[in-house]
């Protein structure tokens, strides 16, 4: 079997590594992949991007299955495009991808189907948005409607900040269209959890829970990033929380997908806020999380390819997803300066000798050397019987890795 895997992050390296474990898989083309996928068993990087070019590649190379990592190709309709040519692809269609691609669409969907979420208003007119904010409690959360590479959410601590955020989004248009419409939302206080799951549109099978660490500095300080580290399972996801999630979030979501006639055979990622007053849905993503994937897949005992094939055949109800009875911790090593500007092209050493698994993100292989190429460079994942063992192991393992300006948080998985 030949697979085309779209994307270039640590998430895609982890997906490639997991899929390669199935003996049916002969080859995984990673488009465009990274320095880690270049070295991974059965993998080959191919420099192609753009949905039309990917389609052409899939046709010319007799690809049996395409798996899409990031949200952009999904929101641009790659699944619809491949299906028109009768090619097998795993992911939601363009309409279902709007659950991530448009925050107002997803909030209206949550409200319509009774999914528990924060109170909100949607505005395309700045004066009306300002009027609404005048009557909101502070802090208030302002979100750009469209995709803004994780930068479109601002938690405003004063009315002045809220008004200047609306100016930035709606008048200065800092997100080039994505902030012309905004969602203004009630601030929820609590702890966050990520629950990735797989669906065939008939059932949703949740994966082990996980927890991201979004801010750049220890103690959750500083700017938001794509994610500086993850642990799984999430210690805050107790039986009680998971029950509330299933009843108040997962089940009504599935009902909505069915009633709206969405073609959703893919991953749904529920971004949760666990509050005193209950479990709330902050957002949907329609793909695996990064770096959540780097802890969820190493704990997965089930064959991921079999699950993907069952989802495409609408046969997930016959499957169970099994996870190791253990904990995982992934620490992201970033380039100095990230999430602001940073330099690239430094040699990375120690990845071959590190124990645990090293997932590459912003790296490239050049003349046999692994070089830094992005902000988040790589992630080191370790597994242990307990969270403490997993995190101690991951911290020990990352010590053997080096590149100029290496930076990582020292408190991933520290639960206070
Ligand atoms: P989102 O893209 O909607 O998940 O928002 C990004 C991040 O902003 C979340 O992971 C939270 O940390 C924070 N956030 C979003 N919505 C809220 C909210 N209603 N209350 C508190 N924090 C929020
Ligand atoms: N780690 C958060 C995300 O993938 O959106």
PDB file of C-alpha atoms in Angstrom, residues 82-370:
ATOM      1  CA  UNK A  82      -9.910  13.784  -4.199  1.00  0.00           C
ATOM      2  CA  UNK A  83     -13.391  12.269  -3.916  1.00  0.00           C
ATOM      3  CA  UNK A  84     -14.408  13.759  -7.270  1.00  0.00           C
ATOM      4  CA  UNK A  85     -11.587  11.653  -8.732  1.00  0.00           C
ATOM      5  CA  UNK A  86     -12.586   8.606  -6.661  1.00  0.00           C
ATOM      6  CA  UNK A  87      -9.376   8.680  -4.674  1.00  0.00           C
ATOM      7  CA  UNK A  88      -9.328   7.435  -1.091  1.00  0.00           C
ATOM      8  CA  UNK A  89      -8.665  10.205   1.415  1.00  0.00           C
ATOM      9  CA  UNK A  90      -9.014  10.522   5.184  1.00  0.00           C
ATOM     10  CA  UNK A  91     -10.457  13.799   6.460  1.00  0.00           C
ATOM     11  CA  UNK A  92     -13.613  15.909   6.589  1.00  0.00           C
ATOM     12  CA  UNK A  93     -15.100  17.528   3.496  1.00  0.00           C
ATOM     13  CA  UNK A  94     -14.971  21.296   3.052  1.00  0.00           C
ATOM     14  CA  UNK A  95     -18.274  21.899   4.802  1.00  0.00           C
ATOM     15  CA  UNK A  96     -17.341  19.814   7.861  1.00  0.00           C
ATOM     16  CA  UNK A  97     -13.892  21.466   7.939  1.00  0.00           C
ATOM     17  CA  UNK A  98     -15.672  24.763   8.628  1.00  0.00           C
ATOM     18  CA  UNK A  99     -16.065  23.500  12.201  1.00  0.00           C
ATOM     19  CA  UNK A 100     -12.443  24.616  12.462  1.00  0.00           C
ATOM     20  CA  UNK A 101     -12.245  27.077   9.551  1.00  0.00           C
ATOM     21  CA  UNK A 102     -14.927  29.450  10.836  1.00  0.00           C
ATOM     22  CA  UNK A 103     -15.367  30.184  14.528  1.00  0.00           C
ATOM     23  CA  UNK A 104     -18.817  31.735  13.994  1.00  0.00           C
ATOM     24  CA  UNK A 105     -19.946  28.674  12.028  1.00  0.00           C
ATOM     25  CA  UNK A 106     -18.709  26.344  14.764  1.00  0.00           C
ATOM     26  CA  UNK A 107     -20.243  28.407  17.598  1.00  0.00           C
ATOM     27  CA  UNK A 108     -23.603  28.528  15.780  1.00  0.00           C
ATOM     28  CA  UNK A 109     -23.342  24.758  15.240  1.00  0.00           C
ATOM     29  CA  UNK A 110     -22.616  24.203  18.957  1.00  0.00           C
ATOM     30  CA  UNK A 111     -25.567  26.345  19.945  1.00  0.00           C
ATOM     31  CA  UNK A 112     -27.960  24.708  17.469  1.00  0.00           C
ATOM     32  CA  UNK A 113     -27.130  21.197  18.713  1.00  0.00           C
ATOM     33  CA  UNK A 114     -26.842  21.990  22.413  1.00  0.00           C
ATOM     34  CA  UNK A 115     -23.079  21.483  22.741  1.00  0.00           C
ATOM     35  CA  UNK A 116     -21.966  23.099  26.000  1.00  0.00           C
ATOM     36  CA  UNK A 117     -19.928  26.204  25.178  1.00  0.00           C
ATOM     37  CA  UNK A 118     -19.277  29.795  26.329  1.00  0.00           C
ATOM     38  CA  UNK A 119     -21.880  32.529  25.647  1.00  0.00           C
ATOM     39  CA  UNK A 120     -21.002  34.576  22.577  1.00  0.00           C
ATOM     40  CA  UNK A 121     -21.984  37.080  19.920  1.00  0.00           C
ATOM     41  CA  UNK A 122     -20.946  37.258  16.242  1.00  0.00           C
ATOM     42  CA  UNK A 123     -20.267  40.603  14.561  1.00  0.00           C
ATOM     43  CA  UNK A 124     -19.272  41.876  11.137  1.00  0.00           C
ATOM     44  CA  UNK A 125     -19.941  45.488  12.063  1.00  0.00           C
ATOM     45  CA  UNK A 126     -17.333  47.121  14.292  1.00  0.00           C
ATOM     46  CA  UNK A 127     -19.675  49.655  15.924  1.00  0.00           C
ATOM     47  CA  UNK A 128     -22.058  46.875  16.962  1.00  0.00           C
ATOM     48  CA  UNK A 129     -19.135  44.794  18.257  1.00  0.00           C
ATOM     49  CA  UNK A 130     -17.947  47.754  20.374  1.00  0.00           C
ATOM     50  CA  UNK A 131     -21.448  48.265  21.750  1.00  0.00           C
ATOM     51  CA  UNK A 132     -21.610  44.562  22.741  1.00  0.00           C
ATOM     52  CA  UNK A 133     -18.194  44.717  24.422  1.00  0.00           C
ATOM     53  CA  UNK A 134     -19.298  47.769  26.472  1.00  0.00           C
ATOM     54  CA  UNK A 135     -21.820  45.510  28.220  1.00  0.00           C
ATOM     55  CA  UNK A 136     -19.582  42.427  28.643  1.00  0.00           C
ATOM     56  CA  UNK A 137     -17.849  41.339  31.796  1.00  0.00           C
ATOM     57  CA  UNK A 138     -14.051  41.611  31.765  1.00  0.00           C
ATOM     58  CA  UNK A 139     -11.987  39.628  30.820  1.00  0.00           C
ATOM     59  CA  UNK A 140     -13.674  39.064  27.482  1.00  0.00           C
ATOM     60  CA  UNK A 141     -12.380  36.888  24.643  1.00  0.00           C
ATOM     61  CA  UNK A 142     -12.223  38.177  21.052  1.00  0.00           C
ATOM     62  CA  UNK A 143     -11.660  35.706  18.224  1.00  0.00           C
ATOM     63  CA  UNK A 144     -11.068  36.248  14.525  1.00  0.00           C
ATOM     64  CA  UNK A 145     -13.614  34.195  12.609  1.00  0.00           C
ATOM     65  CA  UNK A 146     -11.233  32.664  10.064  1.00  0.00           C
ATOM     66  CA  UNK A 147      -7.933  30.772  10.255  1.00  0.00           C
ATOM     67  CA  UNK A 148      -5.205  32.966  11.740  1.00  0.00           C
ATOM     68  CA  UNK A 149      -2.418  30.435  12.394  1.00  0.00           C
ATOM     69  CA  UNK A 150      -3.269  30.212  16.098  1.00  0.00           C
ATOM     70  CA  UNK A 151      -2.914  33.984  16.636  1.00  0.00           C
ATOM     71  CA  UNK A 152      -6.538  35.029  16.240  1.00  0.00           C
ATOM     72  CA  UNK A 153      -7.627  34.808  19.899  1.00  0.00           C
ATOM     73  CA  UNK A 154      -7.110  37.651  22.376  1.00  0.00           C
ATOM     74  CA  UNK A 155      -8.130  37.546  26.026  1.00  0.00           C
ATOM     75  CA  UNK A 156      -8.854  41.207  26.772  1.00  0.00           C
ATOM     76  CA  UNK A 157      -8.302  42.379  30.340  1.00  0.00           C
ATOM     77  CA  UNK A 158     -10.000  45.773  29.875  1.00  0.00           C
ATOM     78  CA  UNK A 159     -12.642  47.415  27.680  1.00  0.00           C
ATOM     79  CA  UNK A 160      -9.899  49.573  26.112  1.00  0.00           C
ATOM     80  CA  UNK A 161      -7.931  46.468  25.121  1.00  0.00           C
ATOM     81  CA  UNK A 162     -11.108  44.910  23.699  1.00  0.00           C
ATOM     82  CA  UNK A 163     -11.811  47.995  21.594  1.00  0.00           C
ATOM     83  CA  UNK A 164      -8.244  48.219  20.303  1.00  0.00           C
ATOM     84  CA  UNK A 165      -8.347  44.484  19.457  1.00  0.00           C
ATOM     85  CA  UNK A 166     -11.532  45.057  17.452  1.00  0.00           C
ATOM     86  CA  UNK A 167      -9.732  47.949  15.666  1.00  0.00           C
ATOM     87  CA  UNK A 168      -6.810  45.648  14.824  1.00  0.00           C
ATOM     88  CA  UNK A 169      -9.009  42.811  13.576  1.00  0.00           C
ATOM     89  CA  UNK A 170     -11.761  44.737  11.789  1.00  0.00           C
ATOM     90  CA  UNK A 171     -10.267  48.082  10.663  1.00  0.00           C
ATOM     91  CA  UNK A 172      -6.525  47.448  10.369  1.00  0.00           C
ATOM     92  CA  UNK A 173      -7.352  43.960   9.047  1.00  0.00           C
ATOM     93  CA  UNK A 174      -4.208  42.374  10.557  1.00  0.00           C
ATOM     94  CA  UNK A 175      -5.383  38.880   9.566  1.00  0.00           C
ATOM     95  CA  UNK A 176      -6.095  39.806   5.937  1.00  0.00           C
ATOM     96  CA  UNK A 177      -9.804  39.065   5.953  1.00  0.00           C
ATOM     97  CA  UNK A 178      -9.897  36.406   8.711  1.00  0.00           C
ATOM     98  CA  UNK A 179     -10.759  39.041  11.371  1.00  0.00           C
ATOM     99  CA  UNK A 180     -13.419  40.936   9.439  1.00  0.00           C
ATOM    100  CA  UNK A 181     -15.964  38.899  11.332  1.00  0.00           C
ATOM    101  CA  UNK A 182     -15.382  38.289  15.040  1.00  0.00           C
ATOM    102  CA  UNK A 183     -16.732  36.090  17.790  1.00  0.00           C
ATOM    103  CA  UNK A 184     -16.888  37.822  21.175  1.00  0.00           C
ATOM    104  CA  UNK A 185     -17.036  35.278  23.945  1.00  0.00           C
ATOM    105  CA  UNK A 186     -17.495  34.892  27.674  1.00  0.00           C
ATOM    106  CA  UNK A 187     -14.195  34.175  29.457  1.00  0.00           C
ATOM    107  CA  UNK A 188     -14.085  30.724  31.044  1.00  0.00           C
ATOM    108  CA  UNK A 189     -11.785  29.984  33.928  1.00  0.00           C
ATOM    109  CA  UNK A 190     -10.459  26.468  34.280  1.00  0.00           C
ATOM    110  CA  UNK A 191      -7.923  23.955  32.976  1.00  0.00           C
ATOM    111  CA  UNK A 192      -7.690  22.966  29.338  1.00  0.00           C
ATOM    112  CA  UNK A 193      -7.751  19.486  27.868  1.00  0.00           C
ATOM    113  CA  UNK A 194      -7.428  18.117  24.350  1.00  0.00           C
ATOM    114  CA  UNK A 195      -9.439  15.106  23.290  1.00  0.00           C
ATOM    115  CA  UNK A 196      -8.601  13.822  19.835  1.00  0.00           C
ATOM    116  CA  UNK A 197     -11.014  11.324  18.356  1.00  0.00           C
ATOM    117  CA  UNK A 198     -11.775   9.488  15.147  1.00  0.00           C
ATOM    118  CA  UNK A 199     -15.150   9.469  13.418  1.00  0.00           C
ATOM    119  CA  UNK A 200     -16.809   7.850  10.424  1.00  0.00           C
ATOM    120  CA  UNK A 201     -19.861  10.113  10.762  1.00  0.00           C
ATOM    121  CA  UNK A 202     -21.734   7.325  12.567  1.00  0.00           C
ATOM    122  CA  UNK A 203     -19.735   6.964  15.766  1.00  0.00           C
ATOM    123  CA  UNK A 204     -16.980   8.938  17.476  1.00  0.00           C
ATOM    124  CA  UNK A 205     -14.203   6.986  19.193  1.00  0.00           C
ATOM    125  CA  UNK A 206     -12.241   9.206  21.596  1.00  0.00           C
ATOM    126  CA  UNK A 207      -8.500   8.754  22.018  1.00  0.00           C
ATOM    127  CA  UNK A 208      -6.610   9.090  25.282  1.00  0.00           C
ATOM    128  CA  UNK A 209      -6.895  12.653  26.662  1.00  0.00           C
ATOM    129  CA  UNK A 210      -3.926  15.004  26.502  1.00  0.00           C
ATOM    130  CA  UNK A 211      -2.748  18.395  27.681  1.00  0.00           C
ATOM    131  CA  UNK A 212      -0.876  21.018  25.706  1.00  0.00           C
ATOM    132  CA  UNK A 213       1.350  23.778  27.149  1.00  0.00           C
ATOM    133  CA  UNK A 214       0.724  26.719  24.855  1.00  0.00           C
ATOM    134  CA  UNK A 215       2.784  29.563  26.304  1.00  0.00           C
ATOM    135  CA  UNK A 216       6.471  29.986  25.562  1.00  0.00           C
ATOM    136  CA  UNK A 217       7.738  30.328  29.149  1.00  0.00           C
ATOM    137  CA  UNK A 218       7.536  28.208  32.308  1.00  0.00           C
ATOM    138  CA  UNK A 219       4.535  28.808  34.517  1.00  0.00           C
ATOM    139  CA  UNK A 220       2.361  29.443  31.406  1.00  0.00           C
ATOM    140  CA  UNK A 221       3.854  32.898  30.905  1.00  0.00           C
ATOM    141  CA  UNK A 222       4.608  34.808  27.744  1.00  0.00           C
ATOM    142  CA  UNK A 223       3.253  34.616  24.210  1.00  0.00           C
ATOM    143  CA  UNK A 224       1.147  31.790  22.873  1.00  0.00           C
ATOM    144  CA  UNK A 225       2.898  29.282  20.615  1.00  0.00           C
ATOM    145  CA  UNK A 226       1.793  26.283  18.566  1.00  0.00           C
ATOM    146  CA  UNK A 227       2.445  24.200  21.705  1.00  0.00           C
ATOM    147  CA  UNK A 228       5.642  23.706  23.745  1.00  0.00           C
ATOM    148  CA  UNK A 229       4.923  20.252  25.106  1.00  0.00           C
ATOM    149  CA  UNK A 230       2.225  17.740  25.912  1.00  0.00           C
ATOM    150  CA  UNK A 231       1.341  14.992  28.317  1.00  0.00           C
ATOM    151  CA  UNK A 232      -1.154  12.142  28.052  1.00  0.00           C
ATOM    152  CA  UNK A 233      -3.381  11.146  29.687  1.00  0.00           C
ATOM    153  CA  UNK A 234      -4.445  14.565  30.978  1.00  0.00           C
ATOM    154  CA  UNK A 235      -4.546  14.239  34.805  1.00  0.00           C
ATOM    155  CA  UNK A 236      -7.575  16.564  34.976  1.00  0.00           C
ATOM    156  CA  UNK A 237      -9.647  14.309  32.717  1.00  0.00           C
ATOM    157  CA  UNK A 238     -11.217  12.225  35.457  1.00  0.00           C
ATOM    158  CA  UNK A 239     -13.983   9.663  34.808  1.00  0.00           C
ATOM    159  CA  UNK A 240     -16.483  12.332  35.756  1.00  0.00           C
ATOM    160  CA  UNK A 241     -15.054  14.858  33.278  1.00  0.00           C
ATOM    161  CA  UNK A 242     -15.009  12.258  30.497  1.00  0.00           C
ATOM    162  CA  UNK A 243     -18.640  11.352  31.199  1.00  0.00           C
ATOM    163  CA  UNK A 244     -19.662  15.019  31.022  1.00  0.00           C
ATOM    164  CA  UNK A 245     -17.650  15.397  27.799  1.00  0.00           C
ATOM    165  CA  UNK A 246     -19.465  12.447  26.202  1.00  0.00           C
ATOM    166  CA  UNK A 247     -22.929  13.604  27.222  1.00  0.00           C
ATOM    167  CA  UNK A 248     -22.648  17.377  26.793  1.00  0.00           C
ATOM    168  CA  UNK A 249     -20.179  17.649  23.922  1.00  0.00           C
ATOM    169  CA  UNK A 250     -19.406  14.484  21.975  1.00  0.00           C
ATOM    170  CA  UNK A 251     -22.941  13.112  21.520  1.00  0.00           C
ATOM    171  CA  UNK A 252     -24.585  16.402  20.474  1.00  0.00           C
ATOM    172  CA  UNK A 253     -21.660  17.028  18.076  1.00  0.00           C
ATOM    173  CA  UNK A 254     -22.234  13.695  16.360  1.00  0.00           C
ATOM    174  CA  UNK A 255     -25.938  14.448  16.064  1.00  0.00           C
ATOM    175  CA  UNK A 256     -25.087  17.800  14.439  1.00  0.00           C
ATOM    176  CA  UNK A 257     -22.688  16.201  11.955  1.00  0.00           C
ATOM    177  CA  UNK A 258     -25.416  13.763  10.939  1.00  0.00           C
ATOM    178  CA  UNK A 259     -28.243  16.283  10.750  1.00  0.00           C
ATOM    179  CA  UNK A 260     -26.171  18.787   8.779  1.00  0.00           C
ATOM    180  CA  UNK A 261     -25.275  15.995   6.367  1.00  0.00           C
ATOM    181  CA  UNK A 262     -21.546  16.577   6.692  1.00  0.00           C
ATOM    182  CA  UNK A 263     -19.175  14.055   5.147  1.00  0.00           C
ATOM    183  CA  UNK A 264     -16.857  13.572   8.108  1.00  0.00           C
ATOM    184  CA  UNK A 265     -14.527  10.605   8.038  1.00  0.00           C
ATOM    185  CA  UNK A 266     -11.569  11.944   9.905  1.00  0.00           C
ATOM    186  CA  UNK A 267     -10.239  13.285  13.157  1.00  0.00           C
ATOM    187  CA  UNK A 268     -12.194  15.582  15.454  1.00  0.00           C
ATOM    188  CA  UNK A 269     -10.160  17.293  18.132  1.00  0.00           C
ATOM    189  CA  UNK A 270     -12.204  18.742  20.988  1.00  0.00           C
ATOM    190  CA  UNK A 271     -10.492  21.634  22.806  1.00  0.00           C
ATOM    191  CA  UNK A 272     -12.046  21.596  26.277  1.00  0.00           C
ATOM    192  CA  UNK A 273     -12.092  23.909  29.270  1.00  0.00           C
ATOM    193  CA  UNK A 274     -12.765  22.058  32.523  1.00  0.00           C
ATOM    194  CA  UNK A 275     -14.470  24.613  34.788  1.00  0.00           C
ATOM    195  CA  UNK A 276     -16.084  24.504  38.212  1.00  0.00           C
ATOM    196  CA  UNK A 277     -19.468  24.857  36.492  1.00  0.00           C
ATOM    197  CA  UNK A 278     -18.859  21.998  34.054  1.00  0.00           C
ATOM    198  CA  UNK A 279     -16.937  20.883  30.974  1.00  0.00           C
ATOM    199  CA  UNK A 280     -17.097  23.354  28.066  1.00  0.00           C
ATOM    200  CA  UNK A 281     -16.074  23.117  24.443  1.00  0.00           C
ATOM    201  CA  UNK A 282     -13.729  25.941  23.418  1.00  0.00           C
ATOM    202  CA  UNK A 283     -13.205  24.826  19.859  1.00  0.00           C
ATOM    203  CA  UNK A 284     -13.186  22.030  17.312  1.00  0.00           C
ATOM    204  CA  UNK A 285     -10.199  21.189  15.199  1.00  0.00           C
ATOM    205  CA  UNK A 286     -10.704  18.838  12.296  1.00  0.00           C
ATOM    206  CA  UNK A 287      -7.232  17.287  12.415  1.00  0.00           C
ATOM    207  CA  UNK A 288      -4.777  15.902  14.940  1.00  0.00           C
ATOM    208  CA  UNK A 289      -3.170  18.367  17.367  1.00  0.00           C
ATOM    209  CA  UNK A 290       0.501  19.243  17.294  1.00  0.00           C
ATOM    210  CA  UNK A 291       2.166  18.311  19.709  1.00  0.00           C
ATOM    211  CA  UNK A 292      -0.802  16.263  21.065  1.00  0.00           C
ATOM    212  CA  UNK A 293      -0.221  13.652  18.326  1.00  0.00           C
ATOM    213  CA  UNK A 294       3.329  13.129  19.578  1.00  0.00           C
ATOM    214  CA  UNK A 295       2.008  11.738  22.887  1.00  0.00           C
ATOM    215  CA  UNK A 296      -1.285  10.184  21.743  1.00  0.00           C
ATOM    216  CA  UNK A 297       0.096   7.968  18.957  1.00  0.00           C
ATOM    217  CA  UNK A 298       3.025   6.556  20.997  1.00  0.00           C
ATOM    218  CA  UNK A 299       0.461   5.423  23.586  1.00  0.00           C
ATOM    219  CA  UNK A 300      -1.889   3.928  20.995  1.00  0.00           C
ATOM    220  CA  UNK A 301      -1.802   0.135  20.927  1.00  0.00           C
ATOM    221  CA  UNK A 302      -4.326  -0.188  18.115  1.00  0.00           C
ATOM    222  CA  UNK A 303      -3.237  -0.116  14.489  1.00  0.00           C
ATOM    223  CA  UNK A 304      -3.871   3.461  13.302  1.00  0.00           C
ATOM    224  CA  UNK A 305      -4.120   2.479   9.637  1.00  0.00           C
ATOM    225  CA  UNK A 306      -6.845  -0.063  10.428  1.00  0.00           C
ATOM    226  CA  UNK A 307      -8.806   2.635  12.260  1.00  0.00           C
ATOM    227  CA  UNK A 308      -8.436   5.055   9.341  1.00  0.00           C
ATOM    228  CA  UNK A 309      -9.583   2.409   6.857  1.00  0.00           C
ATOM    229  CA  UNK A 310     -12.546   1.486   9.073  1.00  0.00           C
ATOM    230  CA  UNK A 311     -13.528   5.171   9.293  1.00  0.00           C
ATOM    231  CA  UNK A 312     -13.433   5.544   5.513  1.00  0.00           C
ATOM    232  CA  UNK A 313     -15.569   2.391   5.150  1.00  0.00           C
ATOM    233  CA  UNK A 314     -18.005   3.702   7.810  1.00  0.00           C
ATOM    234  CA  UNK A 315     -17.236   0.671   9.892  1.00  0.00           C
ATOM    235  CA  UNK A 316     -15.779   2.226  13.036  1.00  0.00           C
ATOM    236  CA  UNK A 317     -18.510   0.816  15.270  1.00  0.00           C
ATOM    237  CA  UNK A 318     -16.831  -2.597  14.934  1.00  0.00           C
ATOM    238  CA  UNK A 319     -13.561  -1.184  16.298  1.00  0.00           C
ATOM    239  CA  UNK A 320     -12.140  -0.303  19.651  1.00  0.00           C
ATOM    240  CA  UNK A 321      -9.203   2.033  20.215  1.00  0.00           C
ATOM    241  CA  UNK A 322      -6.730   0.657  22.712  1.00  0.00           C
ATOM    242  CA  UNK A 323      -4.102   2.640  24.588  1.00  0.00           C
ATOM    243  CA  UNK A 324      -1.205   1.550  26.779  1.00  0.00           C
ATOM    244  CA  UNK A 325      -1.850   1.815  30.468  1.00  0.00           C
ATOM    245  CA  UNK A 326       0.999   4.328  30.771  1.00  0.00           C
ATOM    246  CA  UNK A 327       1.808   8.036  30.486  1.00  0.00           C
ATOM    247  CA  UNK A 328       3.642   9.961  27.797  1.00  0.00           C
ATOM    248  CA  UNK A 329       5.404  13.314  27.838  1.00  0.00           C
ATOM    249  CA  UNK A 330       6.638  15.292  24.832  1.00  0.00           C
ATOM    250  CA  UNK A 331       8.970  18.270  25.216  1.00  0.00           C
ATOM    251  CA  UNK A 332       9.346  20.646  22.282  1.00  0.00           C
ATOM    252  CA  UNK A 333      12.764  22.107  21.555  1.00  0.00           C
ATOM    253  CA  UNK A 334      12.425  25.469  19.822  1.00  0.00           C
ATOM    254  CA  UNK A 335      14.723  27.950  18.117  1.00  0.00           C
ATOM    255  CA  UNK A 336      15.852  30.929  20.208  1.00  0.00           C
ATOM    256  CA  UNK A 337      13.428  33.800  19.592  1.00  0.00           C
ATOM    257  CA  UNK A 338      10.367  31.670  18.746  1.00  0.00           C
ATOM    258  CA  UNK A 339       7.430  32.524  18.554  1.00  0.00           C
ATOM    259  CA  UNK A 340       8.992  35.797  17.383  1.00  0.00           C
ATOM    260  CA  UNK A 341      11.762  35.866  14.782  1.00  0.00           C
ATOM    261  CA  UNK A 342      14.562  33.298  14.898  1.00  0.00           C
ATOM    262  CA  UNK A 343      17.503  32.064  12.853  1.00  0.00           C
ATOM    263  CA  UNK A 344      17.640  28.690  11.096  1.00  0.00           C
ATOM    264  CA  UNK A 345      20.258  26.438   9.526  1.00  0.00           C
ATOM    265  CA  UNK A 346      22.000  25.208  12.692  1.00  0.00           C
ATOM    266  CA  UNK A 347      23.130  21.593  12.899  1.00  0.00           C
ATOM    267  CA  UNK A 348      21.172  19.367  15.310  1.00  0.00           C
ATOM    268  CA  UNK A 349      23.200  16.743  17.146  1.00  0.00           C
ATOM    269  CA  UNK A 350      22.325  13.831  19.385  1.00  0.00           C
ATOM    270  CA  UNK A 351      19.063  12.687  17.791  1.00  0.00           C
ATOM    271  CA  UNK A 352      20.406   9.221  16.879  1.00  0.00           C
ATOM    272  CA  UNK A 353      21.660   8.479  20.363  1.00  0.00           C
ATOM    273  CA  UNK A 354      18.687   9.934  22.284  1.00  0.00           C
ATOM    274  CA  UNK A 355      16.515   7.298  23.862  1.00  0.00           C
ATOM    275  CA  UNK A 356      12.771   7.792  23.635  1.00  0.00           C
ATOM    276  CA  UNK A 357      11.408   8.944  20.295  1.00  0.00           C
ATOM    277  CA  UNK A 358      12.513  12.151  18.613  1.00  0.00           C
ATOM    278  CA  UNK A 359       9.867  13.633  16.311  1.00  0.00           C
ATOM    279  CA  UNK A 360      11.168  16.246  13.902  1.00  0.00           C
ATOM    280  CA  UNK A 361       9.170  19.383  13.179  1.00  0.00           C
ATOM    281  CA  UNK A 362      11.072  22.385  11.746  1.00  0.00           C
ATOM    282  CA  UNK A 363      14.078  20.444  10.464  1.00  0.00           C
ATOM    283  CA  UNK A 364      15.593  19.523   7.120  1.00  0.00           C
ATOM    284  CA  UNK A 365      18.118  16.963   6.007  1.00  0.00           C
ATOM    285  CA  UNK A 366      20.875  18.579   3.938  1.00  0.00           C
ATOM    286  CA  UNK A 367      23.953  16.672   2.761  1.00  0.00           C
ATOM    287  CA  UNK A 368      23.366  14.081   5.473  1.00  0.00           C
ATOM    288  CA  UNK A 369      23.078  16.659   8.235  1.00  0.00           C
ATOM    289  CA  UNK A 370      19.970  17.461  10.220  1.00  0.00           C
TER     290      UNK A 370
END
